[in-house]
Coordinates of C-alpha atoms in Angstrom, one line a residue:
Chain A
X202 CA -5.8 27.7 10.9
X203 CA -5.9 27.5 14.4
X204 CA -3.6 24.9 16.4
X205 CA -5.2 21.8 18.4
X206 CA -3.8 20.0 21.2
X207 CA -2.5 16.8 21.3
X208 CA -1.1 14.2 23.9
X209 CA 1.6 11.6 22.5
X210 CA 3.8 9.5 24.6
X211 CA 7.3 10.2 23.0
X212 CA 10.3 7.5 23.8
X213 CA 8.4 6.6 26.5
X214 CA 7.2 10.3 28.2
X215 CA 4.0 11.9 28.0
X216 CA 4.0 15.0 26.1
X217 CA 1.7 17.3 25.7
X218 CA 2.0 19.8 22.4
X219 CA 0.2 22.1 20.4
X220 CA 0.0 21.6 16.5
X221 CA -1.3 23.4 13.7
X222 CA -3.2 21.2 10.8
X223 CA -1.3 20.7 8.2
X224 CA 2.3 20.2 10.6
X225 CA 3.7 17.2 9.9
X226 CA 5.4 14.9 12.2
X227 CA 8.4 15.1 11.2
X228 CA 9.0 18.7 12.1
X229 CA 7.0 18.5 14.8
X230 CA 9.8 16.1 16.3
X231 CA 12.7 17.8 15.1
X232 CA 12.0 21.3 16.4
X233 CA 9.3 21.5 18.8
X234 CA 10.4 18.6 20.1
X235 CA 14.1 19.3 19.7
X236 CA 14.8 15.5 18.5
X237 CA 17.1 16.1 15.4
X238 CA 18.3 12.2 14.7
X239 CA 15.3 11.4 12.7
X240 CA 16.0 13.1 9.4
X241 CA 14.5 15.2 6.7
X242 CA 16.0 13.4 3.6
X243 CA 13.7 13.6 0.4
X244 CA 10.5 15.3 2.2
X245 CA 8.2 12.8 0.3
X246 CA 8.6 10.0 1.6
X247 CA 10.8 8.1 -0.9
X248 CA 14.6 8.2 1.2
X249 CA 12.8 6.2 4.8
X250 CA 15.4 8.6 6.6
X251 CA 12.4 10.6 8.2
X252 CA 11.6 6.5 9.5
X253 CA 10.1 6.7 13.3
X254 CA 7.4 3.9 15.2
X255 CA 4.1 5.0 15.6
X256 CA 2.8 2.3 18.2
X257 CA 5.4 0.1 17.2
X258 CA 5.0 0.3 13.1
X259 CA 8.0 2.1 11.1
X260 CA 5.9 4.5 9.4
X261 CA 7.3 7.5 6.8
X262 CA 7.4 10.6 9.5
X263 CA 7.6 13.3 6.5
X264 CA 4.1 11.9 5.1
X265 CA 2.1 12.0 8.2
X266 CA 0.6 14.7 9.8
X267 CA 1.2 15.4 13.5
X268 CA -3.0 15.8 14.8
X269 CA -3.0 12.2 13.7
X270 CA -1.0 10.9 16.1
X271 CA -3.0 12.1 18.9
X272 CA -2.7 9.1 21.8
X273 CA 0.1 7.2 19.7
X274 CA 3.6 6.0 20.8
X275 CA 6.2 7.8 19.0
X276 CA 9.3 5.8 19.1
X277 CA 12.4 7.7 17.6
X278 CA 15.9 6.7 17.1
X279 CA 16.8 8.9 20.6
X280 CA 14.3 6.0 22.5
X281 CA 16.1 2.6 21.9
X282 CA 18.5 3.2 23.7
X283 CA 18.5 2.5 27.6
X284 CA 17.6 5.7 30.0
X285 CA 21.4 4.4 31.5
X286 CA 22.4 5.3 27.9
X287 CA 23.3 1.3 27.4
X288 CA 22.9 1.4 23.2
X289 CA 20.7 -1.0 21.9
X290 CA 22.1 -4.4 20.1
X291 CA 21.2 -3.1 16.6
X292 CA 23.1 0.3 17.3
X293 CA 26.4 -1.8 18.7
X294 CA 26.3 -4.2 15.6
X295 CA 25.9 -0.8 13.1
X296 CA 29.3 0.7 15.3
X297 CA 30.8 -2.9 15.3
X298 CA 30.4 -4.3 11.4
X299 CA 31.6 -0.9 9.8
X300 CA 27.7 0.0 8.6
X301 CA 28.0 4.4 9.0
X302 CA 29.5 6.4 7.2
X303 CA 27.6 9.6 7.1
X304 CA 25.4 8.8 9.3
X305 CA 22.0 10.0 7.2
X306 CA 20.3 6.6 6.8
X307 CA 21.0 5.6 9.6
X308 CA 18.7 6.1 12.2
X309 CA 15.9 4.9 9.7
X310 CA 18.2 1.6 8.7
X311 CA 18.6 0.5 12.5
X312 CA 15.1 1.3 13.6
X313 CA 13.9 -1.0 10.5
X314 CA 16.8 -3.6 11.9
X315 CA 14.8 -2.9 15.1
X316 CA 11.2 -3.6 13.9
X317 CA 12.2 -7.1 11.6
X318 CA 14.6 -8.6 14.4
X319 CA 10.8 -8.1 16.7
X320 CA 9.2 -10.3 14.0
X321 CA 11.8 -12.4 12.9
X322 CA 14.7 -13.3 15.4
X323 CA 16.8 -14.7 12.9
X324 CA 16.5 -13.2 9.4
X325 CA 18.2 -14.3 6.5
X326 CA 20.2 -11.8 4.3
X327 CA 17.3 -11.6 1.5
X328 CA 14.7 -10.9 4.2
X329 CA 16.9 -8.3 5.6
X330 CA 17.2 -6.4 1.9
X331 CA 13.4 -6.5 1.5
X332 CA 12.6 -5.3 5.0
X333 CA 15.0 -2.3 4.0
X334 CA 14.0 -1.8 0.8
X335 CA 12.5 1.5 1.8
X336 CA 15.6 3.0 3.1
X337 CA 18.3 4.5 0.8
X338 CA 21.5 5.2 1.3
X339 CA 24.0 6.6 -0.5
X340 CA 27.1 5.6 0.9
X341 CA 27.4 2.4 2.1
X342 CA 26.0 -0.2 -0.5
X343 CA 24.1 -1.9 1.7
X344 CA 26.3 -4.6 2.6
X345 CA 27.4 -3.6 6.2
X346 CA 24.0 -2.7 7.2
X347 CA 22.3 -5.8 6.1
X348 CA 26.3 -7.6 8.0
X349 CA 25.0 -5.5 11.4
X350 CA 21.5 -6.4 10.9
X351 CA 22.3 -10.1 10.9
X352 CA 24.6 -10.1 13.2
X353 CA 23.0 -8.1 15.9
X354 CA 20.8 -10.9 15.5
X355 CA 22.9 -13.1 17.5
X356 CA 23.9 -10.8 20.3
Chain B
X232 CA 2.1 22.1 2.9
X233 CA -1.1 24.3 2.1
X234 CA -3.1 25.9 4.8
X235 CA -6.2 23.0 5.6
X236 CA -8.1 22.2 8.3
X237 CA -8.1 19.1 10.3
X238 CA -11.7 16.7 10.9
X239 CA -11.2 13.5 13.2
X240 CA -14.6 11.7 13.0
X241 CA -15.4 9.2 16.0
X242 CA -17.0 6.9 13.9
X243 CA -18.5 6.4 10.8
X244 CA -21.8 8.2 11.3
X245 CA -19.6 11.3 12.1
X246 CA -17.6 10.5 9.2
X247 CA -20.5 10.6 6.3
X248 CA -21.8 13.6 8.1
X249 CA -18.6 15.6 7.8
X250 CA -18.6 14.2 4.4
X251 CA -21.8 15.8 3.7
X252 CA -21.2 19.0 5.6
X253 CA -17.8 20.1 4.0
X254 CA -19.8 20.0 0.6
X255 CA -16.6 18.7 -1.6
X256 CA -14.5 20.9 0.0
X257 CA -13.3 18.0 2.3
X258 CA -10.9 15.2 0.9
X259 CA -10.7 11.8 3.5
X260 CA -7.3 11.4 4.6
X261 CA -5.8 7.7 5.6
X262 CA -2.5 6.9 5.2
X263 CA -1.5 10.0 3.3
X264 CA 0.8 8.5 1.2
X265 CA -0.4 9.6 -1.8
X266 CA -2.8 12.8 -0.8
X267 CA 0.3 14.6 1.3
X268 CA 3.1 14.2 -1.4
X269 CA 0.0 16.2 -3.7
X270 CA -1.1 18.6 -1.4
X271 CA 2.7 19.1 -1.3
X272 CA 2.7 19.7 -5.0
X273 CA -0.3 21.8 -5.2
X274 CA -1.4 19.0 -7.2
X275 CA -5.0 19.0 -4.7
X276 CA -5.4 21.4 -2.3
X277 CA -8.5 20.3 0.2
X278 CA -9.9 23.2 2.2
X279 CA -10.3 20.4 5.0
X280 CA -8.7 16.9 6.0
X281 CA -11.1 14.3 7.1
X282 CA -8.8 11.4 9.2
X283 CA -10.2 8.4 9.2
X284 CA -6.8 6.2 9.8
X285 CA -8.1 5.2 13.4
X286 CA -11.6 3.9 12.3
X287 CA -11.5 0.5 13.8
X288 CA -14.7 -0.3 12.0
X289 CA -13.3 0.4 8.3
X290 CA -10.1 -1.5 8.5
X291 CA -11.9 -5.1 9.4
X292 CA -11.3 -7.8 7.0
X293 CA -14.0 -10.4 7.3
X294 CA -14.8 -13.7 6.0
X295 CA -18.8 -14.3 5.9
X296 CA -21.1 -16.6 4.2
X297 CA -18.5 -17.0 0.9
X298 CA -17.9 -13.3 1.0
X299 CA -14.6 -11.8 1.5
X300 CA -15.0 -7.6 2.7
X301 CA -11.9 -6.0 3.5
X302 CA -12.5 -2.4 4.8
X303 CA -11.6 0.9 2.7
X304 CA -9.7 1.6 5.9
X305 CA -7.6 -1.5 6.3
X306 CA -3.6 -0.8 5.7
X307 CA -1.7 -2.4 2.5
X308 CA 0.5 -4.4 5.6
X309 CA -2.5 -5.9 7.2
X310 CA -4.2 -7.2 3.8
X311 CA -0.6 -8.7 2.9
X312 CA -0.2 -10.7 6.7
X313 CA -4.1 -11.0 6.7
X314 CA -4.6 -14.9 6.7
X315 CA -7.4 -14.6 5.4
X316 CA -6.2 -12.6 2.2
X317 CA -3.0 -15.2 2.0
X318 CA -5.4 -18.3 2.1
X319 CA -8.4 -16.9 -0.2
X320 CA -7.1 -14.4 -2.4
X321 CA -3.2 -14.8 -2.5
X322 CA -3.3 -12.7 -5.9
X323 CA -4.2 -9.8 -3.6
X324 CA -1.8 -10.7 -1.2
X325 CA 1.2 -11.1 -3.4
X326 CA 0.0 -7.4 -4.6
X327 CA -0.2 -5.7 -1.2
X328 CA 3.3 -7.3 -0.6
X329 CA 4.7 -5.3 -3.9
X330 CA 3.1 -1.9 -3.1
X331 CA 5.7 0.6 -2.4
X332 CA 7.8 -0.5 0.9
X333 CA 7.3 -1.4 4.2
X334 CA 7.4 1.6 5.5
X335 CA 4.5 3.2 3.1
X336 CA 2.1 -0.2 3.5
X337 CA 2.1 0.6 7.3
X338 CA 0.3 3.6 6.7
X339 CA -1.2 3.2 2.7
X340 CA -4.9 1.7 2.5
X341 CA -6.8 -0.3 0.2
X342 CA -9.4 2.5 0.0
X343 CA -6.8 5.0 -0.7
X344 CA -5.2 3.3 -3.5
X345 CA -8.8 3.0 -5.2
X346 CA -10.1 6.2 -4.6
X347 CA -6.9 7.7 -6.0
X348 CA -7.4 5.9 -9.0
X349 CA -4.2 6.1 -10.7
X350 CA -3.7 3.6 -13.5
X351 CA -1.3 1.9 -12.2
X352 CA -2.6 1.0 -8.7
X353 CA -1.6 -2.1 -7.7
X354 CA -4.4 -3.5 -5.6
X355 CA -6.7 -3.2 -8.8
X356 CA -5.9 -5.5 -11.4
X357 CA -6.5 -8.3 -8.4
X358 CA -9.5 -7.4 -7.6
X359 CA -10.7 -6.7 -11.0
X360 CA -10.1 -10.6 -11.6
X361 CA -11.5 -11.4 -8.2
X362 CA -15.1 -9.5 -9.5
X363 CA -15.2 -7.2 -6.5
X364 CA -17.5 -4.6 -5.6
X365 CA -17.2 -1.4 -3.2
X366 CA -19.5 0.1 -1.1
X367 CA -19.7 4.0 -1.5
X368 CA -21.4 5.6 1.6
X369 CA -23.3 8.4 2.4
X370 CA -24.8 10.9 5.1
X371 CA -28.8 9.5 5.6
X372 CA -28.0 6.0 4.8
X373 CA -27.1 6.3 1.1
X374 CA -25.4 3.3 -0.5
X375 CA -24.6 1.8 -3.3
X376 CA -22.2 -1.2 -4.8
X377 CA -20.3 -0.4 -7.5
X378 CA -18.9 -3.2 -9.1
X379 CA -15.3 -2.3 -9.5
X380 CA -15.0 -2.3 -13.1
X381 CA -17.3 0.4 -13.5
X382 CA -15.8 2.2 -10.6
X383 CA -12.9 3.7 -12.7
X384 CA -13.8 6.2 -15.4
X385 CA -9.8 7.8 -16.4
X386 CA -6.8 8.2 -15.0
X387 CA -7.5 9.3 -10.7
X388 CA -10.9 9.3 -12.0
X389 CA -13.9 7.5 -10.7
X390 CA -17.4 7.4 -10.5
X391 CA -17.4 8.9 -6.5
X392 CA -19.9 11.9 -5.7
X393 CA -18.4 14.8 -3.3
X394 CA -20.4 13.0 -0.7
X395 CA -19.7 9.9 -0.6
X396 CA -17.1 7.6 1.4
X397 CA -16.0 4.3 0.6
X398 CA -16.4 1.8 3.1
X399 CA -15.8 -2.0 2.0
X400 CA -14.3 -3.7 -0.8
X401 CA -15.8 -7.4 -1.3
X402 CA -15.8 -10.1 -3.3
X403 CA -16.6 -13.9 -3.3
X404 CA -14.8 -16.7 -1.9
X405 CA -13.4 -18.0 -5.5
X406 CA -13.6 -21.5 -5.9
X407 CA -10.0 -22.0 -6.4
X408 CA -8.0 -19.2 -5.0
X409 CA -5.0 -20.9 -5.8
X410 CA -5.5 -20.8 -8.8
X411 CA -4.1 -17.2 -10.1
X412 CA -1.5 -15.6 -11.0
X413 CA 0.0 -11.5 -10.4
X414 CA 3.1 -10.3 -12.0
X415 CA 4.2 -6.9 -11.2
X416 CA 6.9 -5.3 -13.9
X417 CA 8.3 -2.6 -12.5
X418 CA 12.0 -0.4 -13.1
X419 CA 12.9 -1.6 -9.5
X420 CA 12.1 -3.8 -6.5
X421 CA 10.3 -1.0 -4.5
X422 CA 8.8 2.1 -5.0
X423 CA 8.2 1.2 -8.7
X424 CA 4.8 2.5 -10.3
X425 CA 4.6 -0.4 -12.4
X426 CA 5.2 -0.7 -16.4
X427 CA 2.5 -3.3 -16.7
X428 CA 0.8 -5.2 -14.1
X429 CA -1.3 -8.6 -14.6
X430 CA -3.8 -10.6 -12.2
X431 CA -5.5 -13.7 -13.7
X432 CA -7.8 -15.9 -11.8
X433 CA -9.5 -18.9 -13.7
X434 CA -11.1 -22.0 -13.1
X435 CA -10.3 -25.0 -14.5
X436 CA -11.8 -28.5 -14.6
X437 CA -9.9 -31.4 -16.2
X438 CA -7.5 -29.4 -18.0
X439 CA -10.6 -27.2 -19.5
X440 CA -11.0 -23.5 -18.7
X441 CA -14.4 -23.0 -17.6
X442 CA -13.8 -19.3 -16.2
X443 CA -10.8 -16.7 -16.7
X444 CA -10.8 -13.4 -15.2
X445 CA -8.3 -11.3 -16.4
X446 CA -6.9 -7.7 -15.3
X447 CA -4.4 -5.4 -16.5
X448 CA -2.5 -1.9 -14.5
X449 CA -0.6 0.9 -16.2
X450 CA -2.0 -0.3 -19.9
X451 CA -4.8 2.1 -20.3
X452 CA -6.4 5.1 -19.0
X453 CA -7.6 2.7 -15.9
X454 CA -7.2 -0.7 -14.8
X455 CA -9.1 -2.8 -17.2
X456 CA -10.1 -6.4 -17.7
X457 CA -9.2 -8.3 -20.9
X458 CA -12.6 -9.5 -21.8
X459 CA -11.1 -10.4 -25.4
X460 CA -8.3 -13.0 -23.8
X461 CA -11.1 -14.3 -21.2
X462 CA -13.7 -15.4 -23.7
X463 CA -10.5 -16.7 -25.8
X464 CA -10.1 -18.9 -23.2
X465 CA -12.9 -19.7 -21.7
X466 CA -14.1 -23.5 -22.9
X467 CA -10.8 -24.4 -24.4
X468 CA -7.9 -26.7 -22.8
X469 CA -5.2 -25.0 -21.0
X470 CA -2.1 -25.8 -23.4
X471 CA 0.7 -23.9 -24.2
X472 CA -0.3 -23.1 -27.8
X473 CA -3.7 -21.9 -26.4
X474 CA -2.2 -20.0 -23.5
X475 CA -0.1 -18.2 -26.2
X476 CA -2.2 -17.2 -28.6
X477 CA -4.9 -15.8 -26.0
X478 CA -2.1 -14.2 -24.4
X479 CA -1.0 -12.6 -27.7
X480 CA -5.1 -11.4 -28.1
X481 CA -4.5 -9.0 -25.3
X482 CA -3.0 -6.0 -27.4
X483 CA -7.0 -5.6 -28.6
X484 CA -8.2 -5.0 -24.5
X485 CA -5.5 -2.5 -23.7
X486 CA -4.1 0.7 -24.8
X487 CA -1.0 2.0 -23.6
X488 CA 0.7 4.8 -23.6
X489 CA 4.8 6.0 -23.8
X490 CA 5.7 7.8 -20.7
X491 CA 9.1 8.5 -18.9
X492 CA 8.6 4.9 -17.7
X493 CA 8.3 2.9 -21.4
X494 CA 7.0 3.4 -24.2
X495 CA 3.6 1.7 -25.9
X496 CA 5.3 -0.6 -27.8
X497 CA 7.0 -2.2 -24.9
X498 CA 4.1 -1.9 -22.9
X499 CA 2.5 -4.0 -25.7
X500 CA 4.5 -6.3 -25.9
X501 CA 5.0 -7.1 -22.3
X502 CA 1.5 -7.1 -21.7
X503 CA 1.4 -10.6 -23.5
X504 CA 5.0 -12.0 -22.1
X505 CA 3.3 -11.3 -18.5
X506 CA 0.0 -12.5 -19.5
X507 CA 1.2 -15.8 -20.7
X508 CA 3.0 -16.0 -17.6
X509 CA 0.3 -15.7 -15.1
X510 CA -1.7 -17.8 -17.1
X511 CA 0.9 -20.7 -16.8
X512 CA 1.2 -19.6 -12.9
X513 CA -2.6 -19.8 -12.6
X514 CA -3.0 -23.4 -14.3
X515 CA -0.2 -24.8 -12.3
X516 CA -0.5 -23.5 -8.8
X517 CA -2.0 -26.0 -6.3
X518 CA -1.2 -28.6 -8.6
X519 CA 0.7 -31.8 -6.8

């Protein structure tokens, strides 16, 4: 196997990086990239903790292979916040309404917040449980994370 | 993941002919949700990946001269927001919405989920009802349209030469999309590989059925239609006592199986609690 070039734009910069075939995305960004808040949970694609944007669609990074996202828009957890470091609403509300405890889902639960507060700016609690219904976690029951969901709504 | 190495076709000209060249060695990767978590588990180990998940011209959905085509390409997510899906086939689109999570359906693909083939795949049993057909491609112009109930042959089997790449799906405008009914039983609200699965589509005049199309998932060694319950049906009026017993006819079309998921007898019975339901759900929809 021989490794191929790609060009992605990652959190907003251009990178340029060389792959092998069968890489897959998800290690790609958690060690040649060095971005370690997107997580390796189940490895096949049943936890959603491996969750990144791929020109703006949460997509199962453990189940895609890196060549294929030649030209894309890779949005991780590490790119909504602010260059300034200014968190996003959704991570605020997730501090604020109690919704981490060890952290694992997390990432892939506030980037799905992310993605269904683009669509739908005021979501009720059963749309909030189905947009999430490909993220597990283990820890919380749900309840906080669907609490910071709606209420980083109204921020 | 296995050693493999990586095609991206331009278009699909380039596609059929790396189709053709890698001789069956060569397996067409779109959303990978099913192919990677296999290559993972040695379960299929192609020699090279063929990436066709930024074809524009195989994920179109089209609406032309009463003919619905949806391309192989075309992601579970965008044929469950497609308007044209929710208006003309909502059976579809109530399907697509089931399949997996949100996170898979941005990346899963109509075409995948048929050329996998598993039993239980959840865009079949709607279009089993709906009558469609799919166009298998190849290199020098081949094609041919396979209706889709002679596409399947067993479980992740189906009639598909080493050469060959599936390109549309279609069917026809029904009459009355409203008109049907899908129930998806599954052993949770995501991720579930369904128990049973049941699409009906019918047409009805003045109470009278004058057409029923019925399909079944995860019942028998493929998705099949229940030709027994449809002629059952077909001519009589659409009362309880008639839905019921055609409903009950249905153990005759299937054949299920016990697996880590339920057994055959509950499959059996089920099969005719859902049926009846989606009956009733297909008589009544659209009504005022």
């Amino acid at each position: 196997m021989k490794k191929k070039n790609i060009s992605i734009t990652l959190n907003t910069e251009k990178r340029e990086i060389s792959v092998l075939p069968n890489e897959l995305l998800i290690n790609v960004i958690r060690e040649e990239l060095g971005l370690t808040g997107t997580k390796c949970g189940c490895g096949m694609g049943q936890c959603g903790s491996c969750t990144v944007l791929i020109d703006g669609a949460p997509v199962l990074s453990c189940l895609t292979l890196a060549l294929s996202v030649d030209g894309a828009e890779i949005t991780t957890i590490e790119g909504l916040e602010s260059p300034d470091g200014t968190l996003d609403r959704l991570q605020e509300s997730f501090i604020d309404n109690s919704a981490i405890q060890c952290g694992f889902c997390t990432p892939g639960m506030v980037l799905m917040g992310s993605d269904l507060l683009t669509k739908n700016p005021s979501p009720t609690e059963d749309e909030i449980r189905a947009h999430i219904k490909g993220n597990i976690c283990r820890c919380t029951g749900y309840y906080g994370i669907v609490r910071a969901i709606k209420n980083a709504a109204l921020r | 993941m296995g050693n493999t190495e990586y095609i991206k076709p331009k278009n699909l000209n380039d596609l059929l002919n790396n189709k053709k060249e890698t001789e069956g060695r060569g397996a067409v990767i779109a959303g990978g949700t099913n192919l990677i978590p296999q290559m993972q588990e040695k379960i299929k180990s192609p020699e090279f990946l063929i990436d066709v998940c930024d074809l524009q011209e195989l994920s179109q959905i089209k609406e032309e001269n009463g003919m619905i085509s949806i391309g192989a390409g075309t992601t579970i997510a965008d044929i469950a927001s497609s308007d044209i899906i929710n208006v003309k086939s909502p059976i579809l689109a109530s399907a697509a919405r089931q399949l997996g999570n949100p996170l898979v359906r941005n990346r899963a693909t109509i075409g995948g989920n048929l050329a996998d083939a598993s039993p239980a795949a959840d865009t079949a049993p709607p279009l089993l009802a709906l009558e469609a057909f799919l166009f298998l491609e190849s290199e020098g112009g081949g094609q041919r349209e396979v209706p889709l109930e002679q596409f399947f042959t067993g479980p992740n089997q189906t009639v598909m030469k080493a050469n060959e790449v599936m390109t549309r799906i279609c069917f026809s405008e029904p009459e009355h999309p409203l008109n049907g009914g899908y129930i998806k039983l599954g052993l949770r609200k995501a991720m579930a590989i369904s128990v049973v699965s049941v699409a009906v589509m019918l047409d009805v005049e003045e109470g009278i059925c004058r057409k029923a199309r019925i399909a079944l998932g995860s019942v028998a060694p493929k998705p099949v239609r229940a030709y027994g319950v449809e002629k059952n049906l077909e001519g009589k009026e659409l009362n309880r006592d008639v839905i019921e017993a055609s409903a009950n006819k249905v153990t005759k079309d299937i054949s299920p199986i016990s697996d880590i998921r339920a057994s055959a007898k509950y499959r059996q019975h089920t099969s005719s609690v859902l049926l009846k339901r989606a009956i009733l759900e297909a008589r009544d929809r659209g009504k005022k």
